[in-house]
mmCIF file of C-alpha atoms in Angstrom:
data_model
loop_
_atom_site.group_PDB
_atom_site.id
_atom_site.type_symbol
_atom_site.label_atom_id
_atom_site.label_comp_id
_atom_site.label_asym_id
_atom_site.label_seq_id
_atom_site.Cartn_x
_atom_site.Cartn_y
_atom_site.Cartn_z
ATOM 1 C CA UNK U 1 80.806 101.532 115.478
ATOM 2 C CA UNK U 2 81.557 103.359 112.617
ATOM 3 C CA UNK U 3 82.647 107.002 113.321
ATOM 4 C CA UNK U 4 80.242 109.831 112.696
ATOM 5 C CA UNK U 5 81.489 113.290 111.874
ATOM 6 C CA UNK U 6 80.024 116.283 113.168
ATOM 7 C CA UNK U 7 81.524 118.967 111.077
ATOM 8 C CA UNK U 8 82.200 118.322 107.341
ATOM 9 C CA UNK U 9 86.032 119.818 106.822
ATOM 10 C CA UNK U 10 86.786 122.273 103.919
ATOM 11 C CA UNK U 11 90.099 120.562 103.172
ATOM 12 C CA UNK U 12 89.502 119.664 99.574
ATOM 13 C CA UNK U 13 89.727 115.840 100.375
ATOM 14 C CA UNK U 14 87.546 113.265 99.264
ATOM 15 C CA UNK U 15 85.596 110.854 101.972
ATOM 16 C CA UNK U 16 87.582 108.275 100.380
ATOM 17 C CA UNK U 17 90.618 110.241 101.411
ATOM 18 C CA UNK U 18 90.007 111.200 104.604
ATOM 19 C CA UNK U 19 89.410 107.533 105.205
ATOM 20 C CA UNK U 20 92.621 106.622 104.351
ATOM 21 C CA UNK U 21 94.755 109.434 105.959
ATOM 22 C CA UNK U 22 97.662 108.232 108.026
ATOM 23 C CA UNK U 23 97.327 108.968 111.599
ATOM 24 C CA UNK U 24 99.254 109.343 114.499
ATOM 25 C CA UNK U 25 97.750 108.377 117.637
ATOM 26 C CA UNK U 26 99.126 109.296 121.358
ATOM 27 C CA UNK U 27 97.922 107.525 124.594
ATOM 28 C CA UNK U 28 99.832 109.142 127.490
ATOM 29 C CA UNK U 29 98.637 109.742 130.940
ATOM 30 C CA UNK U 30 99.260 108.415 134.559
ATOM 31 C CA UNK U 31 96.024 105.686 133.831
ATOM 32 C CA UNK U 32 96.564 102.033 132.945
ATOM 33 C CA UNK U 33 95.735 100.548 129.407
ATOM 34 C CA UNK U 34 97.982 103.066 127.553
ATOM 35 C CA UNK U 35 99.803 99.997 125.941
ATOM 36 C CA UNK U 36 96.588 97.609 125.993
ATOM 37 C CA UNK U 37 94.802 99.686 123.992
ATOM 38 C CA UNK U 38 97.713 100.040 121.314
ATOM 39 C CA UNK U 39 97.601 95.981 121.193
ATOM 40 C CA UNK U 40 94.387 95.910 120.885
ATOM 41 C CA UNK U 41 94.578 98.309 117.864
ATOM 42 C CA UNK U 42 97.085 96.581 116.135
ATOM 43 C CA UNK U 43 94.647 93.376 116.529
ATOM 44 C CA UNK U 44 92.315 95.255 114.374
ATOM 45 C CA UNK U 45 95.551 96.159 111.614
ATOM 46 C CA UNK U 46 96.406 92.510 111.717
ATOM 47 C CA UNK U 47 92.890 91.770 110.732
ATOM 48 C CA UNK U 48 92.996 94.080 107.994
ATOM 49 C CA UNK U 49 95.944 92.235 106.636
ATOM 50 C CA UNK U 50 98.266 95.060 107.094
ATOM 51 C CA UNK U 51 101.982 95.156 107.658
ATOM 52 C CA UNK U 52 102.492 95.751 111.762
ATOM 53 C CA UNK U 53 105.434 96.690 113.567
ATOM 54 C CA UNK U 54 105.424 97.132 117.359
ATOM 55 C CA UNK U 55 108.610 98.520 118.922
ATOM 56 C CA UNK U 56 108.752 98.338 122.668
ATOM 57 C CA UNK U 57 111.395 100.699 123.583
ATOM 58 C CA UNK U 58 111.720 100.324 127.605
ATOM 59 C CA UNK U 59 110.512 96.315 127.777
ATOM 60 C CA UNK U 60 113.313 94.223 128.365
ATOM 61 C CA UNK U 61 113.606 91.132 125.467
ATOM 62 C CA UNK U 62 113.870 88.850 128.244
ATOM 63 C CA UNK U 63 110.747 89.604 129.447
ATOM 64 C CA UNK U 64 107.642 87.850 127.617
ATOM 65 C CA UNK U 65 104.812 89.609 127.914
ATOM 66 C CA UNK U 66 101.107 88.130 126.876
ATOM 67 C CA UNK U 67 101.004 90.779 124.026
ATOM 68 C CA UNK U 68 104.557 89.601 122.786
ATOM 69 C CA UNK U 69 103.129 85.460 122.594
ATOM 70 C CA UNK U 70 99.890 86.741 121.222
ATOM 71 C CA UNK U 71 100.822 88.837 118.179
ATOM 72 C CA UNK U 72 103.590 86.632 117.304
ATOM 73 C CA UNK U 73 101.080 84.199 117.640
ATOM 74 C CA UNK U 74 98.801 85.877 114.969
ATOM 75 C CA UNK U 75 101.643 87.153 112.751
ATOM 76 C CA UNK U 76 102.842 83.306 112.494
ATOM 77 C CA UNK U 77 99.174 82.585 111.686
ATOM 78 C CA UNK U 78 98.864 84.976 108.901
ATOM 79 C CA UNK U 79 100.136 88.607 107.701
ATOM 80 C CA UNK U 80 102.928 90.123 108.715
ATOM 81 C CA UNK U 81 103.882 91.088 112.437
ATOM 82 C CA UNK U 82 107.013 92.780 113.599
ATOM 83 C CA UNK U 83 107.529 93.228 117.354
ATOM 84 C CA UNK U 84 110.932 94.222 118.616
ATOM 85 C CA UNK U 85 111.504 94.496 122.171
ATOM 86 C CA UNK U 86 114.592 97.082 122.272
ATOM 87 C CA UNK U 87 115.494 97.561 125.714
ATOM 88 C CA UNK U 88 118.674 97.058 127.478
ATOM 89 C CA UNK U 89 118.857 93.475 127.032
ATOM 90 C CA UNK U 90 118.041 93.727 123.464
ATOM 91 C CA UNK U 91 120.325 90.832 121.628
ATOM 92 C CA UNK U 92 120.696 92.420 118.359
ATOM 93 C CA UNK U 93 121.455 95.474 119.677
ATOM 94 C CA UNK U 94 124.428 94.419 122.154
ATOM 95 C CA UNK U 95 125.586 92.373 118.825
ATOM 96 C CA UNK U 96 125.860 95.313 116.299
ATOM 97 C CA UNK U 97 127.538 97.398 119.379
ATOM 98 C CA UNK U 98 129.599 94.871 120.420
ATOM 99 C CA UNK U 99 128.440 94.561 124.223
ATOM 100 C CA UNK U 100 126.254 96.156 126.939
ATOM 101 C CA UNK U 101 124.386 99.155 125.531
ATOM 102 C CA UNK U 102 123.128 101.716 128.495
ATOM 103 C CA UNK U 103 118.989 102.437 128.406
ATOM 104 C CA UNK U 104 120.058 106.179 126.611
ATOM 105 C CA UNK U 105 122.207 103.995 123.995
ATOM 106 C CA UNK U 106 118.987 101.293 123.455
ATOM 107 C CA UNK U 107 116.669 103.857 122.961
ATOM 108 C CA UNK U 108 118.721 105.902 120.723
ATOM 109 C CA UNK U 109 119.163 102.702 118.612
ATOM 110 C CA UNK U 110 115.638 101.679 118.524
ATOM 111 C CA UNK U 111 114.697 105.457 117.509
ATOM 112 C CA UNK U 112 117.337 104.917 114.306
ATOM 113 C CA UNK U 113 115.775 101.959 113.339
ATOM 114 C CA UNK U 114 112.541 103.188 113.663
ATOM 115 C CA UNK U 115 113.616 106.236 111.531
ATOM 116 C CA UNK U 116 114.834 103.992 108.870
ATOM 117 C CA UNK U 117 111.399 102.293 109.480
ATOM 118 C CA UNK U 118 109.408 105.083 108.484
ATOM 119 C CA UNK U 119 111.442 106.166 105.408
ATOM 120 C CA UNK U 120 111.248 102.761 104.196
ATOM 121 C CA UNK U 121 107.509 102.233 104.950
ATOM 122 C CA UNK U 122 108.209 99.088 106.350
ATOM 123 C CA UNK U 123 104.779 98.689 108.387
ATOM 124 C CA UNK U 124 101.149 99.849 107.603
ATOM 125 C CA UNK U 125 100.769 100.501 111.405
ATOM 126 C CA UNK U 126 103.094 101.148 113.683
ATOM 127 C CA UNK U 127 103.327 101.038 117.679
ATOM 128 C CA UNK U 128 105.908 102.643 119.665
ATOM 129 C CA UNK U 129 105.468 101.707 122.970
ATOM 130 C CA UNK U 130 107.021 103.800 125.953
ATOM 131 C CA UNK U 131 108.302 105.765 123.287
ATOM 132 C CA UNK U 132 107.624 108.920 125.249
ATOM 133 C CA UNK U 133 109.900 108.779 128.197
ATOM 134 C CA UNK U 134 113.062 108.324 125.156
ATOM 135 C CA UNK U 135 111.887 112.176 124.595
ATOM 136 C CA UNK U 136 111.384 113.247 128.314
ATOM 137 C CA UNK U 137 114.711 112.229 129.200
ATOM 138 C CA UNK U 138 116.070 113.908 126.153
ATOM 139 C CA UNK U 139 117.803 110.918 124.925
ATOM 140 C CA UNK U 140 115.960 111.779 121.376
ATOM 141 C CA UNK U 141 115.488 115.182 120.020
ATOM 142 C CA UNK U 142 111.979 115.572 120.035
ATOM 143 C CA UNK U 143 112.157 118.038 116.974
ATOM 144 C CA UNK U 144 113.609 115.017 115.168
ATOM 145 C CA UNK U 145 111.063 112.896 115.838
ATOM 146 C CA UNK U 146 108.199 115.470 115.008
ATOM 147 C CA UNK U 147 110.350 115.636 111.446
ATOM 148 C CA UNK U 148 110.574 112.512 110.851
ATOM 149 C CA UNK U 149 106.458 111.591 111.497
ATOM 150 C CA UNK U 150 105.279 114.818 109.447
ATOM 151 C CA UNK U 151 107.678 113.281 106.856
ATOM 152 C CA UNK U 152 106.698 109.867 106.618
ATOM 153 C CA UNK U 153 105.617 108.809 103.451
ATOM 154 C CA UNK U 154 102.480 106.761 102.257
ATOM 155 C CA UNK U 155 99.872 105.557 104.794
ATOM 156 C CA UNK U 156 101.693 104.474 107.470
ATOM 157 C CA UNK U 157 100.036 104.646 110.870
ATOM 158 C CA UNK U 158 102.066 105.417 114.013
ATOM 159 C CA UNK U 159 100.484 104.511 117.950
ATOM 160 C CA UNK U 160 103.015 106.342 120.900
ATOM 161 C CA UNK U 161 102.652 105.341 124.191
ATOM 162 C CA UNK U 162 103.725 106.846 127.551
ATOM 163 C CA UNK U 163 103.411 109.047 130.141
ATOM 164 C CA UNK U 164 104.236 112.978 129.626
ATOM 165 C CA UNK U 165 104.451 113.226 126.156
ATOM 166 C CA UNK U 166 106.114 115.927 124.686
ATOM 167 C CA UNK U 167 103.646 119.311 123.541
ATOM 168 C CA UNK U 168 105.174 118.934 119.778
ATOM 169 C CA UNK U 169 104.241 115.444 119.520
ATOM 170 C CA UNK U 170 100.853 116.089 121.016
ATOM 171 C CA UNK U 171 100.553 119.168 118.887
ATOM 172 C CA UNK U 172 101.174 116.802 115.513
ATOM 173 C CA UNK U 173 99.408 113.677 116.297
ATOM 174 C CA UNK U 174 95.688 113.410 115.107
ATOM 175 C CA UNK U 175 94.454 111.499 118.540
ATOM 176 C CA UNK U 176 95.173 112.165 121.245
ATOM 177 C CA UNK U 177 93.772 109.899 124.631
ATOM 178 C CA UNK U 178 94.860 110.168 128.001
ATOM 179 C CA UNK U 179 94.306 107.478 130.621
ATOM 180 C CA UNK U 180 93.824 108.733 134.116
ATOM 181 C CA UNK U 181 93.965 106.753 136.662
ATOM 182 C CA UNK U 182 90.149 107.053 139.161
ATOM 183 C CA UNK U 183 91.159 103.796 141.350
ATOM 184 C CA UNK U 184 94.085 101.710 141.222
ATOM 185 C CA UNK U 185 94.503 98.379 143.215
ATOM 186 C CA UNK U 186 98.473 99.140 143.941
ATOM 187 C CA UNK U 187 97.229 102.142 146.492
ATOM 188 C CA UNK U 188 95.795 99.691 148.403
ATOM 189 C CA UNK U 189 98.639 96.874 148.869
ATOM 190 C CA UNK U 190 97.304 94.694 145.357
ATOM 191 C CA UNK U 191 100.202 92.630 143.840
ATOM 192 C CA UNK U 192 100.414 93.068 140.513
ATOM 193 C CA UNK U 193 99.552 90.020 138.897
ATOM 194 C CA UNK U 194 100.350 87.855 135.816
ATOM 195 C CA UNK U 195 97.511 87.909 133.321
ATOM 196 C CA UNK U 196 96.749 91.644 134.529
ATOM 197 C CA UNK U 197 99.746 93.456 134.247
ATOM 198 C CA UNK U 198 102.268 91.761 131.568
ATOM 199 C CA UNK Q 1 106.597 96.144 134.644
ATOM 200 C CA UNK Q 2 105.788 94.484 137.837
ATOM 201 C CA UNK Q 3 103.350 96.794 140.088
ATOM 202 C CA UNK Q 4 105.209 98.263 143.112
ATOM 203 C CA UNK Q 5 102.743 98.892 146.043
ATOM 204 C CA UNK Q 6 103.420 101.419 147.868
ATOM 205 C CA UNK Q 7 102.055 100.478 151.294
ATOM 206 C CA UNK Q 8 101.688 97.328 152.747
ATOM 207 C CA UNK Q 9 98.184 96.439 153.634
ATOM 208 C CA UNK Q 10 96.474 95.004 156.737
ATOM 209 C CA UNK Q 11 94.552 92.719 155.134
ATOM 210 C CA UNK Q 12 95.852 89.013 156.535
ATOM 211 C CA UNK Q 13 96.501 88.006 153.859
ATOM 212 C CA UNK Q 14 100.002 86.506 151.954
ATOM 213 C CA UNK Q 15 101.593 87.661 148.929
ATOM 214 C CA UNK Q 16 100.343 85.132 147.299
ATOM 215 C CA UNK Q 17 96.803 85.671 147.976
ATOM 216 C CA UNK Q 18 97.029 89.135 146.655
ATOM 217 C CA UNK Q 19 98.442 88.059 143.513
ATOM 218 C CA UNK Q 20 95.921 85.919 142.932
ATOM 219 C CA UNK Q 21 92.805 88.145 144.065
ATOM 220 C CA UNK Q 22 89.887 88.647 141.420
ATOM 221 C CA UNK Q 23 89.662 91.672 140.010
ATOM 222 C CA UNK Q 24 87.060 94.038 138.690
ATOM 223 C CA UNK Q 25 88.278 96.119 136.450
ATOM 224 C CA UNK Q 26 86.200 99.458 134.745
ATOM 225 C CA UNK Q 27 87.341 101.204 131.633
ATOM 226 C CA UNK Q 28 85.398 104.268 131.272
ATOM 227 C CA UNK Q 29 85.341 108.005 129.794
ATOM 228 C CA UNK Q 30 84.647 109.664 126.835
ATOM 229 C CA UNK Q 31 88.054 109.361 125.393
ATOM 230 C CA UNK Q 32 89.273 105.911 123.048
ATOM 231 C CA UNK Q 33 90.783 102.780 124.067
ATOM 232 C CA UNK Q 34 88.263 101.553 126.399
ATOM 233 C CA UNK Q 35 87.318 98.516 124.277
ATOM 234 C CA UNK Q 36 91.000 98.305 122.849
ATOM 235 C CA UNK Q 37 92.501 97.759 126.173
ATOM 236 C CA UNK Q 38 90.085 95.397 127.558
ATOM 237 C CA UNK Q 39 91.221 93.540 124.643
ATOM 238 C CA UNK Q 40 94.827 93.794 124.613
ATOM 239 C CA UNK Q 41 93.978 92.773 128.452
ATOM 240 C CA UNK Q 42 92.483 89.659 126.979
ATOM 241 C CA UNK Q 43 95.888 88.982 125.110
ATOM 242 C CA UNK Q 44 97.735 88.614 128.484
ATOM 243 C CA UNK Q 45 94.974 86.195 129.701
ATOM 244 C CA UNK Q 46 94.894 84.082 126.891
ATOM 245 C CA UNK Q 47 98.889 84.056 126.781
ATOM 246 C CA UNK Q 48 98.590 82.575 130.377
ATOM 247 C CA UNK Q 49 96.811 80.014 129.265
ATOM 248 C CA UNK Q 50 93.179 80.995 130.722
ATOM 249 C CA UNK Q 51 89.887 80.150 129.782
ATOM 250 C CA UNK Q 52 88.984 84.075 128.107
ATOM 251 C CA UNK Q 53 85.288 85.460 127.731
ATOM 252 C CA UNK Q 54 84.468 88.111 125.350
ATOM 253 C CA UNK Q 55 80.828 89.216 125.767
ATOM 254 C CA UNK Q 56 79.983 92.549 123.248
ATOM 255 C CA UNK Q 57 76.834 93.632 124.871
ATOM 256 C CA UNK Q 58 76.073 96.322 122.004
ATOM 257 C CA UNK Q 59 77.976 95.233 119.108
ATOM 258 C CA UNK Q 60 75.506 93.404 115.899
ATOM 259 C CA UNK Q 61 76.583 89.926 115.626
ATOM 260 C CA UNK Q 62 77.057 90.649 111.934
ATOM 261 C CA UNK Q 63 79.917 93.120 111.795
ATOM 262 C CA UNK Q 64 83.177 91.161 112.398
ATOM 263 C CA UNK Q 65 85.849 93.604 113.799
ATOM 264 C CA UNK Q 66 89.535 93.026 114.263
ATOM 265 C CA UNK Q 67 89.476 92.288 117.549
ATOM 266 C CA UNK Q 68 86.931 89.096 116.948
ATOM 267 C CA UNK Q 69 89.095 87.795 114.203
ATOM 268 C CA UNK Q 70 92.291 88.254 116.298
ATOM 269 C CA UNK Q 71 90.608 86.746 119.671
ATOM 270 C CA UNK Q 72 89.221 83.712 117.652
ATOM 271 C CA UNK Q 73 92.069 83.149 115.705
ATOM 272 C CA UNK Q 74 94.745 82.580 119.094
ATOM 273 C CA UNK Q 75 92.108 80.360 120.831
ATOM 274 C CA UNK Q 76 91.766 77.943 117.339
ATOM 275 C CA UNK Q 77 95.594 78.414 118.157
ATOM 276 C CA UNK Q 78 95.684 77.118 121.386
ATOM 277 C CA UNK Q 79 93.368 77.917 124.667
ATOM 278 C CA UNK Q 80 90.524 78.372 125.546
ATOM 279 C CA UNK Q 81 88.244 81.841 123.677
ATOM 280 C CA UNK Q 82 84.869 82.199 124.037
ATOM 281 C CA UNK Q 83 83.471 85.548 121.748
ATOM 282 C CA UNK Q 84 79.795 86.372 122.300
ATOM 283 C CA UNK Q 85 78.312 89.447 120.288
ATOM 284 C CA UNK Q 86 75.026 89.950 121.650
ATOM 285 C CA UNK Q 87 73.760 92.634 120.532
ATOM 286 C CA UNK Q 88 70.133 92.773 118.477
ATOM 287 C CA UNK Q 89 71.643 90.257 115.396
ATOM 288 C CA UNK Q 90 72.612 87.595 118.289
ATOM 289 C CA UNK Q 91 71.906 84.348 115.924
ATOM 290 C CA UNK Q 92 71.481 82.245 119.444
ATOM 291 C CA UNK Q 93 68.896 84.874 120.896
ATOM 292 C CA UNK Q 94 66.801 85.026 117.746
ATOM 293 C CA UNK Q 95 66.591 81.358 118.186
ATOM 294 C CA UNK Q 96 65.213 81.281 121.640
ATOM 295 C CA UNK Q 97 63.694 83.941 121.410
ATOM 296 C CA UNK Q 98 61.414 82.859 118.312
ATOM 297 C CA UNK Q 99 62.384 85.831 116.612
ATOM 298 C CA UNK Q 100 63.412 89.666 116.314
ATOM 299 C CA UNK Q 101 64.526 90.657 120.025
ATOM 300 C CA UNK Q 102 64.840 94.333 121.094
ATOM 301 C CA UNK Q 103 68.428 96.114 122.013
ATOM 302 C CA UNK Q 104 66.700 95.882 125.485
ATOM 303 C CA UNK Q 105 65.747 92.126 125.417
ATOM 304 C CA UNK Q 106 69.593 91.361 123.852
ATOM 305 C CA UNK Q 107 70.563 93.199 126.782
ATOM 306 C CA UNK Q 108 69.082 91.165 129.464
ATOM 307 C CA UNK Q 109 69.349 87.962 127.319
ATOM 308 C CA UNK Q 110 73.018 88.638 127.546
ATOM 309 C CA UNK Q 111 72.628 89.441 130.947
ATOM 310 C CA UNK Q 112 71.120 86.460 132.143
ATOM 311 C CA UNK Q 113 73.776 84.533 130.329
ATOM 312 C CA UNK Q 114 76.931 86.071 131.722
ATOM 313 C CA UNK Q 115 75.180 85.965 135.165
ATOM 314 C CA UNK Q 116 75.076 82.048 134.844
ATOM 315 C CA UNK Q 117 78.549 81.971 133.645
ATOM 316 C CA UNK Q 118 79.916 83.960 136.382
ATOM 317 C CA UNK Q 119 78.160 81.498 138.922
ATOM 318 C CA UNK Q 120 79.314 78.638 136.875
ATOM 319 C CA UNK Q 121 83.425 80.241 137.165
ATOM 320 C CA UNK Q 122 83.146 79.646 133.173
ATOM 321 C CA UNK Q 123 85.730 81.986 132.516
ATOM 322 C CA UNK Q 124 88.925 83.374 134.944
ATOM 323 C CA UNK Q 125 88.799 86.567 132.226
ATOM 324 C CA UNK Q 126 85.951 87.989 131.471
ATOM 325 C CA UNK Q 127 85.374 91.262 128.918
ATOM 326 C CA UNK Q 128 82.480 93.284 129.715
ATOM 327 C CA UNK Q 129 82.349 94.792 126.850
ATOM 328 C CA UNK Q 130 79.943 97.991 126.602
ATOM 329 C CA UNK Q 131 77.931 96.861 129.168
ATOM 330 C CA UNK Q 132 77.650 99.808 131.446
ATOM 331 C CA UNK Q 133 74.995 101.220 128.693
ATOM 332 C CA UNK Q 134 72.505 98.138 129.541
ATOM 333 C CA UNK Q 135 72.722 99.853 133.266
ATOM 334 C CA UNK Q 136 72.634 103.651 132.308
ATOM 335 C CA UNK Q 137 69.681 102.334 130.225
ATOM 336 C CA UNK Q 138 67.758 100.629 133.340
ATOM 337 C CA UNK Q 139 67.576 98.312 131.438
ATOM 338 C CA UNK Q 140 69.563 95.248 133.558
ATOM 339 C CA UNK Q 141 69.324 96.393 137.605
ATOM 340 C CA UNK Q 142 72.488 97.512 138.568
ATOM 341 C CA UNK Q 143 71.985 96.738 142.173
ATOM 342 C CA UNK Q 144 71.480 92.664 140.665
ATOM 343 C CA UNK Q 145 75.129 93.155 138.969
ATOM 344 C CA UNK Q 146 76.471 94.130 141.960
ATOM 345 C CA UNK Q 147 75.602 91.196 143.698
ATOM 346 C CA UNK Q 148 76.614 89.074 141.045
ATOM 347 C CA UNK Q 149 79.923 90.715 140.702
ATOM 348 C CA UNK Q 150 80.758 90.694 144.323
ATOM 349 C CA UNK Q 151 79.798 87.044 144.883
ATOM 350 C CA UNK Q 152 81.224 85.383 142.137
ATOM 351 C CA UNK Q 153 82.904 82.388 143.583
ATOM 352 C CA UNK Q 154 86.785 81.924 142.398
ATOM 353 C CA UNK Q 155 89.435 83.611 140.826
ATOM 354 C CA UNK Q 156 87.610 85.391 137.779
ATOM 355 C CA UNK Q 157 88.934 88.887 136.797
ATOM 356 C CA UNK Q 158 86.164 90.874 134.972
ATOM 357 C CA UNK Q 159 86.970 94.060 132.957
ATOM 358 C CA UNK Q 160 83.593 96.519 132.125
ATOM 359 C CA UNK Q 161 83.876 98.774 129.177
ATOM 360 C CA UNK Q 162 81.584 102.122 128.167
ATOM 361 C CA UNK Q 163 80.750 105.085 129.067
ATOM 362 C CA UNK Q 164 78.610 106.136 132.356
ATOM 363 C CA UNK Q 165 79.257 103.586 134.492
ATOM 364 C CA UNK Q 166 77.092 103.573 137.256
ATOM 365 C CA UNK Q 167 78.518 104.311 140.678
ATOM 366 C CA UNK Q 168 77.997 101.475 142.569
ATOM 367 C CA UNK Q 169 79.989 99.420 139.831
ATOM 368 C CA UNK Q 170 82.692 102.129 140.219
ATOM 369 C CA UNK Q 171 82.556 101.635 144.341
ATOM 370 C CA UNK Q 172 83.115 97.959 143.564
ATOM 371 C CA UNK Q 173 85.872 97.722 141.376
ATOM 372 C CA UNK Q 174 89.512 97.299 142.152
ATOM 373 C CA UNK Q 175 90.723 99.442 139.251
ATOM 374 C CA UNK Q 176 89.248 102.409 137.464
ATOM 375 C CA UNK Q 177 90.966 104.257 134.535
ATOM 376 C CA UNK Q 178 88.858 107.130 132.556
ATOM 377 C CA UNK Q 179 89.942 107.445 128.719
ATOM 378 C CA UNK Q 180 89.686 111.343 128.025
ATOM 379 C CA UNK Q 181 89.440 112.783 125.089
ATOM 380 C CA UNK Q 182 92.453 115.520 124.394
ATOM 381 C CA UNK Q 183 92.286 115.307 120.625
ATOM 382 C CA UNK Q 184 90.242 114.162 118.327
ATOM 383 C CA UNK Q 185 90.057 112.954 114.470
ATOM 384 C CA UNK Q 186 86.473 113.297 114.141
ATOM 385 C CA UNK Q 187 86.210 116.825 115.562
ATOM 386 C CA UNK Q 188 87.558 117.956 112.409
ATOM 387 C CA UNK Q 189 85.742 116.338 109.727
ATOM 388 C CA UNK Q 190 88.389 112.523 110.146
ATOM 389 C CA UNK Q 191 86.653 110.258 108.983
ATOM 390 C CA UNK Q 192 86.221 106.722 110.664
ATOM 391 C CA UNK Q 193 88.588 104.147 109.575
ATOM 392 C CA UNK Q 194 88.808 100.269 108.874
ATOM 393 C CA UNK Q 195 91.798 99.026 110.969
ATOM 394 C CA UNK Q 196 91.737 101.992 113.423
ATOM 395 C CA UNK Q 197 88.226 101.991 114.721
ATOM 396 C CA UNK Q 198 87.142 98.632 114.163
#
């Protein structure tokens, strides 16, 4: 449903603008869904013929997850569909470095390109999946990454996912949703289970 | 990932058997995402090669979102999609119905529809979405879903979407995340926008 508005801002934009200002959306939280619900957002920018890039920064590349098959799928279809999977086992990665790259090195690689990414405007709408725990561990400097997101130029939109996400990020983005777990199957003994989970 | 459980349950059952358990899934709260994930759940179902069943309980038949264009485009791909919005426009209801149905007929028409499916095993994914309203409502008896729900023969995995869900639905299901609002666009005058909220 289309969004209502309960307060009309004094920001001197037009409607027009304000539909059409980049955002930067967090879903964090112990809940599940954090990373269903950014696939299932990028569904919708696929459908507007946008440019999307999804960057998975913990998944391994070996690992092919539903999401991977199905917006490859829809990028080969029609549009234009990035999705990088730049964990450890990330090929291009252990190319350019010539060998084994540690989680700290992947994720510090990933968060260039991305960088680059952003300056560039390469995608419309962005996800970074898992991106938080890259901060959390300090691997990136969060203050970098704030930088670089306030700086981004055009209308790019930008989806992080992961559990405690840093206060600056949450502080900058526009959304912010957390996912809290009420009842999860795993307490109990449940598998998890192809289809479900990955 | 791979779910790690952290106890080992009594149940009799194998490994196996707990992988393949069907599971009801609720994604509730005030906060985004709850539709989004169901769908990005529907990615990893349809990657696996199941038959997937999108019912929008609320949503007019006439506005085509993102998520309908992506769904329908993978399963003229390959699989097996079925994407049902039967809400008041439902083309299908008008047409047994004779004519102009209510929110609260569509709701029970709908209803009656999944309920035969489910009996049927017409799906082994099924999207609920926005159907806890048509409860909160009174208008479909909650107690009857229940019932439905629990004795639904097979493996079919069932994911409910909206706000309020009823108690007794939340008592049934395996897995319950809430979607809480931290942030939000619209609070300050955002307007919504194509590609982001549809």
């Amino acid at each position: 449903m289309k969004g209502q508005t309960p307060t009309r801002p004094d920001d001197g934009l037009t409607t027009r603008e304000r539909r059409n200002r980049p955002m930067l959306l967090v879903h964090t939280g112990d809940g599940k869904g954090k990373t269903s619900a950014a696939m299932g957002m990028a569904l919708r920018a696929w459908a507007q013929g946008w440019p999307v890039g999804i960057y998975q920064f913990v998944k391994s590349a070996t690992w092919v997850t539903g999401e991977y098959r199905a917006l490859t799928t829809l990028g080969e279809a029609t549009g234009d569909v990035t999705f990088e999977r730049m964990g450890t086992g990330c090929t291009w990665m252990r190319a350019a470095h010539g060998g084994e790259v540690s989680a700290e090195e992947a994720a510090r690689l990933a968060w260039a390109e991305v960088r680059r990414g952003l300056a560039e405007e390469r995608h419309r709408f962005w996800v970074l999946d898992e991106f938080t725990y890259a901060m959390d561990y300090g691997w990136i400097d969060t203050d970098e990454v704030v930088a670089a997101l306030r700086d981004r130029p055009g209308t790019q939109h930008v989806v992080i996912t992961g559990r405690r996400c840093p206060a600056d990020i949450v502080e900058l983005a526009d959304l912010v949703t957390e996912m809290t777990k009420v009842k999860h199957p795993f307490d109990t003994g449940q598998k998890g289970q192809a289809g479900i989970e990955w």
